[in-house]
Short mmCIF file of C-alpha atoms in Angstrom, two decimals:
data_model
loop_
_atom_site.label_atom_id
_atom_site.label_comp_id
_atom_site.label_asym_id
_atom_site.label_seq_id
_atom_site.Cartn_x
_atom_site.Cartn_y
_atom_site.Cartn_z
CA MET A 132 -27.41 53.39 15.75
CA THR A 133 -28.57 50.51 17.99
CA SER A 134 -31.06 48.18 16.29
CA ALA A 135 -34.42 47.28 17.82
CA PHE A 136 -33.25 43.65 17.91
CA ALA A 137 -30.24 44.65 20.04
CA GLN A 138 -32.42 46.69 22.42
CA ASP A 139 -34.36 43.52 23.38
CA ARG A 140 -31.30 42.29 25.27
CA ARG A 141 -30.68 43.16 28.92
CA VAL A 142 -28.75 41.84 31.91
CA PRO A 143 -30.56 40.28 34.93
CA SER A 144 -31.92 42.95 37.27
CA SER A 145 -32.71 40.86 40.36
CA ALA A 146 -31.75 37.69 42.22
CA ALA A 147 -35.04 36.15 41.10
CA GLU A 148 -34.10 36.59 37.46
CA LEU A 149 -30.80 34.80 38.09
CA ARG A 150 -32.82 31.74 39.15
CA LEU A 151 -34.56 31.57 35.77
CA SER A 152 -34.15 28.27 33.90
CA TYR A 153 -33.47 27.20 30.33
CA ALA A 154 -35.61 24.10 30.89
CA PRO A 155 -38.63 25.28 28.83
CA ILE A 156 -36.39 25.84 25.78
CA VAL A 157 -34.66 22.48 26.25
CA GLN A 158 -37.92 20.61 26.61
CA ARG A 159 -39.17 22.15 23.37
CA VAL A 160 -36.07 21.57 21.23
CA GLU A 161 -34.57 18.37 22.67
CA PRO A 162 -36.88 15.96 20.78
CA ALA A 163 -35.61 17.37 17.46
CA VAL A 164 -31.95 16.59 18.24
CA VAL A 165 -30.88 13.04 17.37
CA ASN A 166 -27.89 10.74 17.63
CA VAL A 167 -26.26 9.57 14.40
CA TYR A 168 -24.41 6.25 14.19
CA ALA A 169 -22.38 5.50 11.07
CA ALA A 170 -20.56 2.27 10.24
CA LYS A 171 -18.34 1.15 7.39
CA VAL A 172 -16.56 -2.09 6.60
CA ILE A 173 -12.78 -1.83 6.24
CA GLN A 174 -10.37 -4.52 5.10
CA ASN A 175 -7.74 -5.66 7.58
CA HIS A 176 -4.65 -5.91 5.43
CA ASN A 177 -1.83 -7.99 6.89
CA PRO A 178 1.19 -7.88 4.54
CA LEU A 179 2.26 -11.36 5.75
CA LEU A 180 -0.87 -12.78 4.14
CA ASP A 181 0.54 -11.79 0.75
CA ASP A 182 3.31 -14.37 1.22
CA PRO A 183 2.15 -17.86 0.12
CA ILE A 184 4.95 -19.50 2.15
CA PHE A 185 3.71 -17.79 5.32
CA ARG A 186 0.16 -18.93 4.61
CA ARG A 187 1.33 -22.51 3.92
CA PHE A 188 3.39 -22.96 7.10
CA PHE A 189 1.15 -21.07 9.51
CA GLY A 190 -2.18 -22.14 8.09
CA VAL A 191 -3.47 -18.59 7.63
CA PRO A 192 -6.20 -18.34 5.00
CA GLY A 193 -5.57 -16.06 2.05
CA GLN A 194 -8.85 -14.20 2.56
CA GLN A 195 -8.29 -10.84 4.23
CA GLY A 196 -10.37 -10.13 7.32
CA GLU A 197 -12.99 -7.42 7.64
CA GLN A 198 -13.60 -5.01 10.49
CA MET A 199 -16.52 -2.72 11.20
CA GLN A 200 -15.43 0.86 11.88
CA ARG A 201 -17.99 3.01 13.67
CA SER A 202 -18.38 6.73 14.22
CA LEU A 203 -20.72 8.67 16.45
CA GLY A 204 -22.23 12.10 16.02
CA SER A 205 -25.38 14.11 16.39
CA GLY A 206 -27.98 15.57 14.06
CA VAL A 207 -31.01 17.84 13.90
CA MET A 208 -34.46 17.04 12.53
CA VAL A 209 -35.31 19.81 10.06
CA ASP A 210 -38.39 18.38 8.34
CA PRO A 211 -41.33 16.50 9.93
CA SER A 212 -41.08 13.80 7.24
CA GLY A 213 -37.80 12.61 8.78
CA LEU A 214 -35.11 14.79 7.23
CA VAL A 215 -31.99 15.13 9.41
CA VAL A 216 -29.00 17.43 8.94
CA THR A 217 -25.59 16.49 10.36
CA ASN A 218 -21.91 16.95 9.57
CA ASN A 219 -20.56 15.27 6.47
CA HIS A 220 -17.50 14.05 8.39
CA VAL A 221 -19.82 12.08 10.72
CA ILE A 222 -21.14 9.88 7.88
CA GLU A 223 -18.31 10.10 5.33
CA GLY A 224 -17.68 6.71 3.72
CA ALA A 225 -20.41 5.01 5.76
CA ASP A 226 -22.02 1.80 4.52
CA GLN A 227 -24.76 1.99 7.14
CA VAL A 228 -26.29 4.95 8.99
CA LYS A 229 -28.71 4.80 11.92
CA VAL A 230 -30.48 7.59 13.74
CA SER A 231 -31.57 7.36 17.37
CA LEU A 232 -34.26 9.73 18.65
CA SER A 233 -34.44 11.27 22.11
CA ASP A 234 -37.16 8.72 23.00
CA LYS A 235 -34.62 5.89 22.29
CA ARG A 236 -36.28 4.71 19.07
CA GLU A 237 -33.83 3.86 16.31
CA PHE A 238 -34.25 4.12 12.53
CA GLU A 239 -32.09 3.26 9.56
CA ALA A 240 -31.35 6.28 7.39
CA GLU A 241 -30.27 6.92 3.83
CA ILE A 242 -27.87 9.65 2.79
CA VAL A 243 -29.80 12.13 0.65
CA LEU A 244 -27.08 14.71 0.04
CA LYS A 245 -23.46 15.28 1.00
CA ASP A 246 -21.79 18.67 0.74
CA THR A 247 -18.07 18.48 1.47
CA ARG A 248 -17.63 22.22 0.88
CA SER A 249 -19.71 23.09 3.96
CA ASP A 250 -19.15 19.76 5.81
CA LEU A 251 -22.91 19.19 5.93
CA ALA A 252 -24.98 16.15 5.00
CA VAL A 253 -28.71 15.46 4.92
CA LEU A 254 -30.23 12.10 5.88
CA ARG A 255 -33.74 10.71 5.53
CA LEU A 256 -35.21 8.15 7.93
CA LYS A 257 -36.35 4.97 6.20
CA ASN A 258 -39.80 3.39 6.43
CA VAL A 259 -41.42 6.02 8.63
CA HIS A 260 -45.10 6.95 8.66
CA GLU A 261 -45.31 9.74 11.22
CA LYS A 262 -44.49 13.39 11.74
CA PHE A 263 -41.39 14.25 13.76
CA PRO A 264 -40.63 17.34 15.88
CA THR A 265 -38.30 19.79 14.12
CA LEU A 266 -36.24 22.92 14.75
CA ASP A 267 -36.89 26.12 12.83
CA PHE A 268 -33.94 28.06 11.45
CA ALA A 269 -32.86 31.29 13.10
CA ASN A 270 -31.50 34.11 10.98
CA SER A 271 -27.85 33.68 11.93
CA ASP A 272 -27.03 37.15 10.59
CA GLU A 273 -28.95 38.60 13.56
CA LEU A 274 -26.78 36.85 16.17
CA GLN A 275 -24.52 39.03 18.29
CA VAL A 276 -21.43 38.35 20.37
CA GLY A 277 -22.59 37.80 23.94
CA ASP A 278 -25.90 36.12 23.06
CA VAL A 279 -26.65 33.08 25.23
CA VAL A 280 -26.80 29.77 23.32
CA LEU A 281 -27.33 26.09 24.14
CA ALA A 282 -25.38 23.22 22.56
CA ILE A 283 -27.24 19.91 22.35
CA GLY A 284 -25.69 16.64 21.23
CA ASN A 285 -24.25 13.30 22.30
CA PRO A 286 -20.69 13.93 23.57
CA PHE A 287 -18.53 10.82 23.95
CA GLY A 288 -21.66 8.71 23.46
CA VAL A 289 -22.89 9.31 27.03
CA GLY A 290 -26.36 10.31 25.79
CA GLN A 291 -28.11 13.51 24.89
CA THR A 292 -26.48 16.39 26.75
CA VAL A 293 -27.18 20.12 26.98
CA THR A 294 -24.48 22.71 27.67
CA HIS A 295 -24.76 26.47 27.65
CA GLY A 296 -22.54 29.44 26.97
CA ILE A 297 -22.42 32.56 24.87
CA ILE A 298 -21.46 33.42 21.33
CA SER A 299 -17.78 34.26 21.70
CA ALA A 300 -17.24 35.56 18.17
CA LEU A 301 -18.89 35.71 14.77
CA ALA A 302 -17.57 35.35 11.24
CA ARG A 303 -14.49 33.36 12.19
CA THR A 304 -12.75 32.95 8.82
CA GLN A 305 -9.33 31.51 9.69
CA VAL A 306 -10.40 28.17 11.14
CA GLY A 307 -9.41 25.95 8.20
CA ILE A 308 -12.20 23.36 8.46
CA THR A 309 -14.29 23.76 5.30
CA ASP A 310 -14.35 25.71 2.04
CA TYR A 311 -16.72 28.24 3.58
CA GLN A 312 -14.72 29.80 6.40
CA PHE A 313 -17.39 31.69 8.35
CA PHE A 314 -18.12 30.16 11.73
CA ILE A 315 -19.93 31.00 14.92
CA GLN A 316 -17.55 30.60 17.87
CA THR A 317 -19.00 29.61 21.24
CA ASP A 318 -17.78 28.68 24.71
CA ALA A 319 -20.68 26.25 25.23
CA ALA A 320 -18.97 22.93 25.92
CA ILE A 321 -18.65 20.92 22.69
CA ASN A 322 -16.89 17.54 22.71
CA PRO A 323 -16.36 14.59 20.33
CA GLY A 324 -19.82 13.24 19.49
CA ASN A 325 -21.36 16.74 19.45
CA SER A 326 -20.55 17.10 15.74
CA GLY A 327 -23.76 17.67 13.80
CA GLY A 328 -25.69 18.70 16.92
CA ALA A 329 -27.69 21.87 17.47
CA LEU A 330 -26.56 25.27 18.62
CA VAL A 331 -29.83 26.85 19.78
CA ASP A 332 -30.66 30.48 20.54
CA MET A 333 -32.93 31.73 23.29
CA THR A 334 -35.99 31.63 21.02
CA GLY A 335 -35.52 27.86 20.59
CA LYS A 336 -34.41 28.17 16.97
CA LEU A 337 -31.41 26.56 15.27
CA ALA A 338 -28.58 29.10 15.23
CA GLY A 339 -25.99 26.67 13.84
CA ILE A 340 -24.67 23.13 13.53
CA ASN A 341 -21.80 22.33 15.91
CA THR A 342 -18.92 21.07 13.82
CA ALA A 343 -15.48 21.44 15.44
CA ILE A 344 -13.51 22.36 18.53
CA PHE A 345 -10.10 23.82 19.17
CA SER A 346 -8.48 21.59 21.74
CA ARG A 347 -5.04 20.44 22.87
CA SER A 348 -6.53 17.60 24.92
CA GLY A 349 -9.32 16.30 22.68
CA GLY A 350 -11.99 17.66 25.03
CA SER A 351 -13.74 21.00 25.32
CA GLN A 352 -11.55 23.98 26.12
CA GLY A 353 -14.22 26.59 25.56
CA ILE A 354 -13.55 27.17 21.86
CA GLY A 355 -16.13 25.52 19.65
CA PHE A 356 -17.28 26.32 16.12
CA ALA A 357 -20.68 26.02 14.48
CA ILE A 358 -21.81 26.37 10.87
CA PRO A 359 -24.30 29.29 10.73
CA ALA A 360 -27.95 28.41 10.21
CA ASN A 361 -28.13 30.44 6.99
CA MET A 362 -25.63 28.07 5.35
CA VAL A 363 -27.45 25.03 6.76
CA ARG A 364 -30.70 26.38 5.30
CA VAL A 365 -29.19 26.42 1.77
CA VAL A 366 -28.02 22.79 2.01
CA VAL A 367 -31.35 21.57 3.42
CA ALA A 368 -33.27 23.41 0.69
CA SER A 369 -31.24 21.59 -1.98
CA ALA A 370 -32.03 18.24 -0.32
CA ARG A 371 -35.73 19.04 -0.09
CA SER A 372 -35.83 19.84 -3.80
CA GLY A 373 -34.37 16.42 -4.60
CA GLY A 374 -30.91 17.63 -5.58
CA LYS A 375 -27.85 15.43 -5.10
CA ALA A 376 -25.57 18.45 -4.95
CA VAL A 377 -25.95 21.94 -3.52
CA LYS A 378 -26.45 24.62 -6.13
CA ARG A 379 -24.92 27.97 -5.24
CA PRO A 380 -24.38 31.26 -7.04
CA TRP A 381 -21.19 31.64 -9.09
CA LEU A 382 -19.32 34.92 -9.14
CA GLY A 383 -16.74 34.12 -11.81
CA ALA A 384 -13.92 36.13 -10.26
CA ARG A 385 -10.83 35.31 -8.22
CA LEU A 386 -10.53 37.31 -5.01
CA GLN A 387 -7.55 37.91 -2.76
CA ALA A 388 -7.10 39.19 0.77
CA VAL A 389 -6.01 42.75 1.43
CA THR A 390 -2.61 42.76 3.16
CA PRO A 391 -1.34 45.76 5.13
CA GLU A 392 0.94 46.56 2.17
CA ILE A 393 -1.99 46.48 -0.30
CA ALA A 394 -4.09 48.56 2.10
CA GLU A 395 -1.35 51.21 2.21
CA THR A 396 -1.14 51.25 -1.60
CA LEU A 397 -4.92 51.68 -1.87
CA GLY A 398 -4.97 54.38 0.80
CA LEU A 399 -7.07 52.31 3.21
CA ARG A 400 -7.02 52.97 6.94
CA ARG A 401 -7.04 49.22 7.65
CA PRO A 402 -6.69 46.02 5.58
CA THR A 403 -10.28 45.01 4.86
CA GLY A 404 -12.40 43.89 1.93
CA ALA A 405 -11.87 41.42 -0.92
CA LEU A 406 -9.69 42.52 -3.84
CA VAL A 407 -10.65 41.33 -7.32
CA ALA A 408 -7.59 39.68 -8.89
CA SER A 409 -9.12 38.40 -12.14
CA ILE A 410 -12.46 38.04 -13.93
CA VAL A 411 -13.77 35.10 -15.97
CA SER A 412 -14.96 36.23 -19.38
CA GLY A 413 -18.76 36.03 -19.71
CA SER A 414 -19.27 35.29 -16.00
CA PRO A 415 -21.85 37.03 -13.78
CA ALA A 416 -19.05 39.23 -12.41
CA ALA A 417 -18.02 40.27 -15.91
CA ARG A 418 -21.60 41.02 -16.98
CA ALA A 419 -22.18 43.07 -13.83
CA GLY A 420 -19.19 45.26 -14.67
CA LEU A 421 -16.82 44.06 -11.93
CA LYS A 422 -13.19 44.80 -12.84
CA PRO A 423 -9.74 43.65 -11.66
CA SER A 424 -8.44 45.82 -8.80
CA ASP A 425 -12.00 46.57 -7.59
CA LEU A 426 -12.22 46.28 -3.81
CA ILE A 427 -15.44 44.58 -2.64
CA VAL A 428 -16.46 46.16 0.67
CA ALA A 429 -20.10 45.03 1.09
CA ILE A 430 -22.79 42.74 -0.28
CA GLY A 431 -26.46 43.45 0.36
CA GLY A 432 -25.43 46.13 2.86
CA GLN A 433 -23.35 43.68 4.93
CA PRO A 434 -19.67 44.61 5.28
CA ILE A 435 -17.02 42.30 3.82
CA ASP A 436 -13.78 41.92 5.79
CA ASP A 437 -12.05 39.34 3.59
CA PRO A 438 -12.63 36.90 0.68
CA ASN A 439 -13.90 34.16 3.02
CA ALA A 440 -16.62 36.46 4.31
CA PHE A 441 -17.64 37.32 0.75
CA ASP A 442 -17.71 33.64 -0.29
CA TYR A 443 -20.09 32.84 2.58
CA ARG A 444 -22.34 35.86 2.04
CA PHE A 445 -22.55 35.23 -1.71
CA ALA A 446 -23.06 31.45 -1.36
CA THR A 447 -26.02 31.91 0.98
CA ARG A 448 -27.88 34.16 -1.48
CA PRO A 449 -30.83 32.42 -3.18
CA LEU A 450 -30.47 31.71 -6.90
CA GLY A 451 -32.33 34.02 -9.24
CA GLY A 452 -32.39 37.79 -9.14
CA THR A 453 -29.27 39.79 -8.31
CA ALA A 454 -26.99 40.63 -5.40
CA GLU A 455 -25.99 44.23 -4.81
CA ILE A 456 -22.23 44.50 -4.35
CA GLU A 457 -20.49 47.65 -3.18
CA VAL A 458 -16.94 48.21 -4.42
CA GLN A 459 -14.26 50.83 -4.16
CA ARG A 460 -12.88 51.65 -7.61
CA ALA A 461 -10.00 54.12 -7.75
CA GLY A 462 -11.12 55.43 -4.38
CA LYS A 463 -14.73 55.99 -5.43
CA PRO A 464 -17.78 53.94 -4.33
CA VAL A 465 -19.56 51.93 -7.05
CA LYS A 466 -22.63 49.71 -6.72
CA LEU A 467 -23.07 46.71 -9.01
CA ALA A 468 -25.88 44.16 -9.45
CA VAL A 469 -24.45 40.65 -9.92
CA PRO A 470 -26.78 37.95 -11.37
CA LEU A 471 -27.25 35.01 -9.00
CA GLU A 472 -26.79 31.94 -11.20
CA THR A 473 -24.90 28.66 -11.10
CA ALA A 474 -21.61 28.01 -12.88
CA PRO A 475 -21.71 26.08 -16.18
CA ASP A 476 -20.92 22.44 -15.49
CA GLY A 477 -21.03 20.82 -18.91
CA GLY A 478 -18.21 18.69 -20.24
CA ARG A 479 -16.74 17.32 -17.01
CA ASN A 480 -16.65 13.83 -18.53
CA GLU A 481 -15.62 12.15 -15.28
CA ILE A 482 -14.07 8.72 -15.79
CA VAL A 483 -12.27 6.15 -13.65
CA LEU A 484 -9.03 4.94 -15.24
CA THR A 485 -8.91 1.14 -15.26
CA THR A 486 -6.01 0.19 -17.53
CA ARG A 487 -2.76 -0.74 -15.81
CA SER A 488 -0.75 2.43 -15.24
CA PRO A 489 0.19 4.66 -12.31
CA PHE A 490 -3.27 6.26 -12.72
CA GLN A 491 -5.27 3.03 -12.29
CA GLY A 492 -8.13 3.63 -9.81
CA ALA A 493 -8.08 7.42 -10.14
CA LYS A 494 -11.23 9.32 -11.07
CA VAL A 495 -10.42 12.28 -13.31
CA ALA A 496 -12.45 15.09 -14.86
CA ASN A 497 -12.23 17.98 -17.29
CA ILE A 498 -12.06 21.35 -15.55
CA SER A 499 -15.45 23.00 -16.07
CA PRO A 500 -16.21 26.45 -14.59
CA ALA A 501 -18.27 24.75 -11.86
CA LEU A 502 -15.45 22.36 -10.98
CA ALA A 503 -12.88 25.19 -11.07
CA ASP A 504 -15.05 27.13 -8.62
CA GLU A 505 -15.48 24.07 -6.39
CA MET A 506 -11.73 23.33 -6.36
CA HIS A 507 -10.67 26.99 -6.04
CA LEU A 508 -8.89 27.04 -9.41
CA ASP A 509 -8.59 29.79 -11.97
CA ALA A 510 -11.23 29.28 -14.68
CA ASP A 511 -8.53 29.16 -17.37
CA THR A 512 -6.63 26.31 -15.65
CA GLU A 513 -5.53 23.73 -18.21
CA GLY A 514 -5.15 19.98 -17.78
CA VAL A 515 -7.20 17.17 -16.25
CA ILE A 516 -7.91 17.12 -12.52
CA VAL A 517 -7.99 14.13 -10.17
CA VAL A 518 -11.31 14.23 -8.30
CA GLY A 519 -10.98 10.94 -6.43
CA VAL A 520 -8.56 8.09 -5.71
CA ALA A 521 -9.80 4.59 -4.82
CA ASP A 522 -8.43 3.13 -1.59
CA ASP A 523 -5.69 0.52 -2.09
CA SER A 524 -5.54 1.30 -5.83
CA ILE A 525 -2.34 1.63 -7.83
CA SER A 526 -2.89 5.40 -8.09
CA ALA A 527 -3.24 5.62 -4.29
CA ASN A 528 -0.05 3.61 -3.81
CA TYR A 529 1.80 5.98 -6.12
CA GLY A 530 0.56 8.90 -4.01
CA PHE A 531 -1.86 10.64 -6.36
CA GLN A 532 -4.24 12.98 -4.53
CA LYS A 533 -7.56 14.67 -5.11
CA GLY A 534 -6.82 18.04 -6.69
CA ASP A 535 -3.75 16.94 -8.68
CA ILE A 536 -3.82 18.50 -12.16
CA VAL A 537 -2.24 16.33 -14.85
CA LEU A 538 -0.60 18.41 -17.59
CA ALA A 539 1.40 15.85 -19.61
CA VAL A 540 2.25 12.13 -19.67
CA ASN A 541 5.25 10.75 -21.59
CA GLY A 542 5.62 14.03 -23.45
CA GLN A 543 1.97 14.14 -24.58
CA LYS A 544 -0.12 17.13 -23.51
CA ILE A 545 -3.22 16.21 -21.48
CA SER A 546 -6.11 18.59 -22.24
CA LYS A 547 -9.12 16.34 -21.54
CA THR A 548 -9.92 13.04 -19.88
CA SER A 549 -9.98 11.17 -23.20
CA ASP A 550 -6.33 12.19 -23.72
CA LEU A 551 -5.31 10.65 -20.40
CA GLU A 552 -7.41 7.54 -21.01
CA ARG A 553 -5.73 7.04 -24.41
CA VAL A 554 -2.21 7.56 -23.06
CA THR A 555 -2.71 5.08 -20.19
CA ARG A 556 -3.65 2.34 -22.66
CA ASP A 557 -0.06 2.32 -23.93
CA GLU A 558 2.15 -0.25 -22.25
CA SER A 559 5.19 1.47 -20.78
CA ARG A 560 7.89 0.64 -18.28
CA LEU A 561 8.51 4.27 -17.43
CA TRP A 562 5.94 7.01 -17.03
CA ARG A 563 7.11 10.63 -17.22
CA ILE A 564 4.37 12.69 -15.61
CA LYS A 565 4.00 16.47 -15.30
CA LEU A 566 1.38 17.66 -12.81
CA VAL A 567 0.49 20.58 -10.57
CA ARG A 568 -0.19 20.08 -6.85
CA GLY A 569 -0.97 22.95 -4.52
CA GLY A 570 0.16 25.46 -7.13
CA GLN A 571 3.57 23.79 -7.56
CA GLN A 572 4.58 21.95 -10.75
CA ILE A 573 5.96 18.45 -10.19
CA ASN A 574 7.87 16.36 -12.74
CA ALA A 575 7.99 12.68 -11.82
CA THR A 576 9.24 9.48 -13.44
CA LEU A 577 7.43 6.35 -12.26
CA GLY A 578 7.88 2.66 -13.00
CA GLY A 579 5.18 0.93 -15.01
#
């Protein structure tokens, strides 16, 4: 049955209608779209400067030089007090962030919240005493393929630019940009510098945040991706409440995609839905009665095509209350009410290892349910996980990466961060390390 919202759409019926302009929408929304300038200081490392003989004969000082690295993006004003949302990759690692308004005024900004999982960040303008124009959020679940949209941003730094196109596809889940694979695809021209800018619908509301393009040349080829407004709304709400991290509901179950072979086994006409592979004891999923081998086909009446679609739909539900999930169990439909609550995050005990060892400069943590959910690990994963590696540290030079799970060092089992901290205090010329990376176990012997 065609919805009333869909019936509002129609094609132009006369030559006069083809001469209609988007200018009124642009004039209303353009002041709320800003330019974001981020800068960070990087060290220029010349290996010749490490040689004292080179420095002596060529008169080169031992102090390494510094260089300012700059990035350019766009952003959207979402609160009249000066709150701006942009892409996390625009401001990642920045020491200084500035925001330029459409009227050319420039303000310094502080980073309020960064969410790597959605590639969104929220900024706040400093030292402001006025109200700024903002964009309201559209309900991105009401968008349809073929809807006309405008992309507004600062491509290549040429200045604020408006392009138009249509929504080419919805719920793109195989893009590989962020944890939440659920993007709006558009053919509105998006280029470098548009990241963090607005994708606007024909009511002048924010439909999404432009975040990436598919391109063989580096420029627009008519395939751009935007983060839906309903995900942006969740991140902005966390920033408004003063949170430093986004709080989302936790299911407590591992899901897997339905392959054609699995679909045939389950008697499905096509491979769709999210198959429950395992359940965490005591989790919301367990308390709701979800079971392994259940096939999730809908949440809140919205169909689920794959695990990525479920992750997005579930993550954009407000905390508190329940979410109604429809599953197929042994071929029969079952409805379950899953509590919407955050994952337990106690006992991470994050530390940075400072004693001289191959781990020096690595930040490690115990695997809490919240961290397991964030890193896409099974809740019963053992070991200590690397959550960060300092640039130019010993651990970075040895090739340790975020997400590495340390299981044992020199024959000693590593169950918590204090175990790894204790082991790295021992002086050793050889370090026998057992870790898991990308699901594969690695045994390495490193020099001390």
